[in-house]
XYZ file of N, CA and C in Angstrom:
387
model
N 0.838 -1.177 0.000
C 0.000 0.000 0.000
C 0.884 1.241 0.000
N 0.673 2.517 -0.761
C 1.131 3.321 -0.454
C 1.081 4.218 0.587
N 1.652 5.147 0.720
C 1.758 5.904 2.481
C 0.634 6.513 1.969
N 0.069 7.531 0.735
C -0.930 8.152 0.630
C -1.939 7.074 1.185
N -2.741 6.369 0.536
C -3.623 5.613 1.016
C -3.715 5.150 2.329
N -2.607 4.567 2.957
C -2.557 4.111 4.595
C -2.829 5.483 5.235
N -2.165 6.629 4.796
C -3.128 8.235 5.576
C -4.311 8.181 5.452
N -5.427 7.693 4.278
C -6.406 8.247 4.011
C -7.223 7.007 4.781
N -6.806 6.112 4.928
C -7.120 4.523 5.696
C -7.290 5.362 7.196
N -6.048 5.380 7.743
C -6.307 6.048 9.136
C -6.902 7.415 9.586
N -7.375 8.295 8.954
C -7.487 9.362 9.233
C -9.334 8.654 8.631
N -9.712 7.757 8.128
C -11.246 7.377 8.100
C -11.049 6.382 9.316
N -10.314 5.712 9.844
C -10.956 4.799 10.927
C -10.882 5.516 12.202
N -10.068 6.731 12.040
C -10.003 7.815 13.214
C -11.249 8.491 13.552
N -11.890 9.055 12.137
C -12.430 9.629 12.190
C -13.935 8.840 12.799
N -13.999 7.794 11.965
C -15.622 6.674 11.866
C -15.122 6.550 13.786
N -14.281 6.432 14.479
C -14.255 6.039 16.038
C -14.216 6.992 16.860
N -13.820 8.459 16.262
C -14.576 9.756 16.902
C -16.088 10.002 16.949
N -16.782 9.390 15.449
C -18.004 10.223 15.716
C -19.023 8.843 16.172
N -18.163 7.515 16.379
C -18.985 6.689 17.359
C -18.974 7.146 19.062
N -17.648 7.923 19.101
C -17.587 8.334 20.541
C -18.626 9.177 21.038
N -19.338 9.928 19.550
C -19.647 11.162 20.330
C -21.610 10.980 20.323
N -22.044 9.522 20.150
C -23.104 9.207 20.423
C -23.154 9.353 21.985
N -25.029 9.011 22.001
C -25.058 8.668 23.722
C -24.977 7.543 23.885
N -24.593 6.445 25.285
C -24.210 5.453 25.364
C -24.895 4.263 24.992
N -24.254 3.192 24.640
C -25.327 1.987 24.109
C -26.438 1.739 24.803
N -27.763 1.381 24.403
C -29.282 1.501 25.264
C -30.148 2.637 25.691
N -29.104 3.685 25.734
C -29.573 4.995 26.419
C -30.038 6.303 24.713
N -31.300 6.148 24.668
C -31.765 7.222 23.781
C -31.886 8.678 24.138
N -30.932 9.338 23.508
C -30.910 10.702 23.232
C -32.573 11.726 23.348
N -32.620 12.340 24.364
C -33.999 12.797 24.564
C -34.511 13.679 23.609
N -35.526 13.515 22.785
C -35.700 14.644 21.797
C -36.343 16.395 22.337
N -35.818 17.421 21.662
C -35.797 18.559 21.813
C -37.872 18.644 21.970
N -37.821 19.409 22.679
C -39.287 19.456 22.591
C -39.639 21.152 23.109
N -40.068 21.836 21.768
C -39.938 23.047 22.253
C -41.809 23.578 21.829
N -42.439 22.305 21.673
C -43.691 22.615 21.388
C -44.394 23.803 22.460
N -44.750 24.358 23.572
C -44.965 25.378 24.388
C -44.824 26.529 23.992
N -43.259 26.758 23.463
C -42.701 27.746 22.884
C -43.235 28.069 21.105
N -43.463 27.216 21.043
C -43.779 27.381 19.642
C -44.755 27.360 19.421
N -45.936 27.038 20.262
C -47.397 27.554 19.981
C -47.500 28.806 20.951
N -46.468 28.966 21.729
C -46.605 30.469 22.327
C -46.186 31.768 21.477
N -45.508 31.384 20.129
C -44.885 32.327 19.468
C -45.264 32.201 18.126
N -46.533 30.881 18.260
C -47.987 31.688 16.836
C -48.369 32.934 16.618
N -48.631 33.027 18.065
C -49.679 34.188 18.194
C -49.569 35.923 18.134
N -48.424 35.635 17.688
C -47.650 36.619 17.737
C -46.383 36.511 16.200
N -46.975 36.613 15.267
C -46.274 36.653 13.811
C -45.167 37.986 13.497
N -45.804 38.554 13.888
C -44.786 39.825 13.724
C -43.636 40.048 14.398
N -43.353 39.280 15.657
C -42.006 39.186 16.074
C -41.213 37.702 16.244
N -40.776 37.213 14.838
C -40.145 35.745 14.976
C -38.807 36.501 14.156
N -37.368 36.068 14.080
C -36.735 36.398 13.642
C -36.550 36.706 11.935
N -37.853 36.209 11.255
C -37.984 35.838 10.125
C -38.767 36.787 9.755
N -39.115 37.941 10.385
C -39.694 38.936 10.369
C -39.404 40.262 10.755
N -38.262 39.986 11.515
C -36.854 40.874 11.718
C -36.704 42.269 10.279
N -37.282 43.201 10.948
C -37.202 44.481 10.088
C -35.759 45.076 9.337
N -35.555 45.062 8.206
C -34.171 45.066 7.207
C -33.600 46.353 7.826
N -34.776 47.190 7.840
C -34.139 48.663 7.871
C -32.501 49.162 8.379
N -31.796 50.163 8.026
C -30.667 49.911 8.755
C -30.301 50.423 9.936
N -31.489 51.546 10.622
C -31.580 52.162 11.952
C -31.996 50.465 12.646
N -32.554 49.700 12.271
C -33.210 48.543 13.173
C -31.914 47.940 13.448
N -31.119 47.178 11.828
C -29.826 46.083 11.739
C -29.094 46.893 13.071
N -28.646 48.187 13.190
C -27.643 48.778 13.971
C -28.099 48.790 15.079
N -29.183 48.694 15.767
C -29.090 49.049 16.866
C -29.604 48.045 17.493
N -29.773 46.644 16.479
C -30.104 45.569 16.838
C -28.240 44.973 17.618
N -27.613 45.280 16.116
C -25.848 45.062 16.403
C -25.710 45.569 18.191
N -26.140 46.805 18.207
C -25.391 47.511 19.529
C -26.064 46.987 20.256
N -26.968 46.518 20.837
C -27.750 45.561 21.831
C -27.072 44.566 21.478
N -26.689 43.594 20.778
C -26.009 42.594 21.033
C -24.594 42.904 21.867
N -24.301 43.441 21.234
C -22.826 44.057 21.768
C -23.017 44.447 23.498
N -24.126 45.194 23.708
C -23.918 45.196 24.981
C -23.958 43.803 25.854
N -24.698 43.215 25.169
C -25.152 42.142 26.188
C -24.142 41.156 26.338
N -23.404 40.864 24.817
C -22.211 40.207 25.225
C -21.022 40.377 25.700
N -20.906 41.835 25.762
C -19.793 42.276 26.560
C -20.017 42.198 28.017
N -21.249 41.790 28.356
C -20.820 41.703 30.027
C -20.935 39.987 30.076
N -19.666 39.952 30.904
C -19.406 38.836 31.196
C -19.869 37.813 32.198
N -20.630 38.359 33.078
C -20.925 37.555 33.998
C -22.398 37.096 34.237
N -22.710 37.512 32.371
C -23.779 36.230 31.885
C -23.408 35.166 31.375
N -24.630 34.294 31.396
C -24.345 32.568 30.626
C -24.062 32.623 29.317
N -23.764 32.000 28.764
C -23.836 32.022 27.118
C -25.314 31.623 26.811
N -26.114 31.056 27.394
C -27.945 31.397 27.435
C -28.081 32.485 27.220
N -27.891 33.652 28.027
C -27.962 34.930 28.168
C -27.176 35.883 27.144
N -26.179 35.265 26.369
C -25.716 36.068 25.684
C -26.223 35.707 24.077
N -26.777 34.310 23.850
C -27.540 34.110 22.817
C -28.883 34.111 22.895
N -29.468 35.172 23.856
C -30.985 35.366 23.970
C -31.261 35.992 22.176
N -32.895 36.030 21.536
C -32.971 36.199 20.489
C -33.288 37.921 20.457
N -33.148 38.619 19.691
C -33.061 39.825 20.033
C -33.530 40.391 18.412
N -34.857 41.010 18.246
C -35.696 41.883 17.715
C -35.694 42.943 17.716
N -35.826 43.942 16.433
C -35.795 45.262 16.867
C -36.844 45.709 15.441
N -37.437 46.597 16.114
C -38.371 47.171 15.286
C -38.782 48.673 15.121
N -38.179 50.040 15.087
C -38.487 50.967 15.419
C -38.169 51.770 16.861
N -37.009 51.075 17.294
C -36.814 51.401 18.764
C -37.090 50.541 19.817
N -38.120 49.393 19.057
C -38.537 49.099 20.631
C -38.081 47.788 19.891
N -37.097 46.730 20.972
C -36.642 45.510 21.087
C -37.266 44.457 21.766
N -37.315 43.506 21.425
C -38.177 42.278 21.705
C -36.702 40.944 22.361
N -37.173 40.787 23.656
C -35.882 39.500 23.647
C -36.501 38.350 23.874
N -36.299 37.334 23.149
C -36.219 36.215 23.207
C -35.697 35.203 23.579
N -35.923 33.766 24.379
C -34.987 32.267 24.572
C -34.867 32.184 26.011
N -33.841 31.206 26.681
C -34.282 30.967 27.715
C -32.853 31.611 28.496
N -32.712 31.985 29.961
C -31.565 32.329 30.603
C -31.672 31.308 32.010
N -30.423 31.230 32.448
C -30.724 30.648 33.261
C -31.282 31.145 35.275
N -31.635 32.702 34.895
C -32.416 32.755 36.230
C -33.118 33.919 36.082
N -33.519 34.680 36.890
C -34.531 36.072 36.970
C -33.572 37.051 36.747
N -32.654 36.849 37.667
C -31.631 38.003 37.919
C -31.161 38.243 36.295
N -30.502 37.058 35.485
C -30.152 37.431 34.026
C -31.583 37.702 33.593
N -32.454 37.750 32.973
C -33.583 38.177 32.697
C -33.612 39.619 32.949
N -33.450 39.874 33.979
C -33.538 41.114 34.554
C -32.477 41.774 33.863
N -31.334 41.731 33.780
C -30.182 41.909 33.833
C -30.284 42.301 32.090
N -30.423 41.421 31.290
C -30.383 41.250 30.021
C -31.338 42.286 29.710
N -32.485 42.618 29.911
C -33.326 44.128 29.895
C -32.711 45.177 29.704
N -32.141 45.454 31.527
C -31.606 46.351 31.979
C -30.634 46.465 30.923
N -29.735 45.738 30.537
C -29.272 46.327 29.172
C -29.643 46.524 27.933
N -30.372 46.070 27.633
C -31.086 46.588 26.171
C -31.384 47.988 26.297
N -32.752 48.141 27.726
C -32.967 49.458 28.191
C -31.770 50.684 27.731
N -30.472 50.095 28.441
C -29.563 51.190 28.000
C -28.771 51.526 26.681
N -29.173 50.956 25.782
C -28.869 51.222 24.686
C -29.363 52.696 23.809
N -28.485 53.534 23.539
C -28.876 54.279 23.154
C -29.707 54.024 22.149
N -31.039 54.749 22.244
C -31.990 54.730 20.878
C -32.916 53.890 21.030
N -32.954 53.020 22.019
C -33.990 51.529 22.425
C -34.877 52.253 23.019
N -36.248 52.497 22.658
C -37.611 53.402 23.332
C -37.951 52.574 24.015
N -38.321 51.133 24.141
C -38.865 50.016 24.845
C -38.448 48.799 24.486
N -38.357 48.065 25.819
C -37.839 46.366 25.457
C -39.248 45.993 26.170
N -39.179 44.621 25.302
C -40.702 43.834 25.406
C -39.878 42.401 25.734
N -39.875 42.134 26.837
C -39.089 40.866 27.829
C -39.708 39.726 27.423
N -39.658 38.655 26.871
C -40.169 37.975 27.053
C -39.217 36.497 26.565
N -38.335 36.907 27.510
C -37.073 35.967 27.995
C -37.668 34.808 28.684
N -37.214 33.095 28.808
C -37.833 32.227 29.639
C -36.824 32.174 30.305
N -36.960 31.779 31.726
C -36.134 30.810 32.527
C -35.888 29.557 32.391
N -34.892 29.261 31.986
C -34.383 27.517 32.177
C -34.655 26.863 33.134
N -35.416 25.730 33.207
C -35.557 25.091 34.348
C -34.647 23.606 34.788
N -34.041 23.406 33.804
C -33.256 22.356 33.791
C -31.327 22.898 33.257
């Protein structure tokens, strides 16, 4: 065999025994995502899903600078720093789950301070697990 091929040999049986590693364990089924609650809670309400996210470029920017604040403070979760974040005319919409009141709170309180944000509409969940 050549050395090319014996590389391309080991770097597939490496690979095929990494991504057996990275199942869950034999017998034990992987719990499926179940976000049905959330998603008949966010029918009812069409006009704020990210897919509806206003182009404008006063919205894109000051959607940017609310992100920016929120991920610059550090002593949120990465929950909290990938909350979903809407903007429509000033007033911001947050979305997803954090893991307590205090970030909830917290994650507001900064949007609030964003220059140019007229109103945030919270409707952040708590993680319960």
């Amino acid at each position: 065999m050549s050395k090319k091929v014996l590389a391309v040999a080991l770097v597939a049986a490496l690979g095929s025994s990494w991504a057996l590693a990275q199942t869950a364990p034999q017998g034990q089924a992987t719990p499926a995502a179940d976000n049905t609650k959330m998603n008949n809670r966010d029918k009812g309400d069409p006009a704020q899903t990210p897919q509806t996210q206003s182009n404008a470029k006063a919205d894109r920017e000051l959607l940017a600078s609310v992100r920016r604040t929120i991920v610059k403070d550090k002593s949120l979760s990465t929950s909290a720093h990938n909350v979903k974040i809407l903007v429509e005319g000033g007033v911001v919409t947050l979305r997803g789950p954090v893991k307590s009141d205090e970030e909830k709170s917290k994650v507001e309180s900064l949007a609030k301070s964003v220059t140019g944000v007229t109103s945030v509409d919270n409707k952040v969940d708590i993680k319960t697990n």
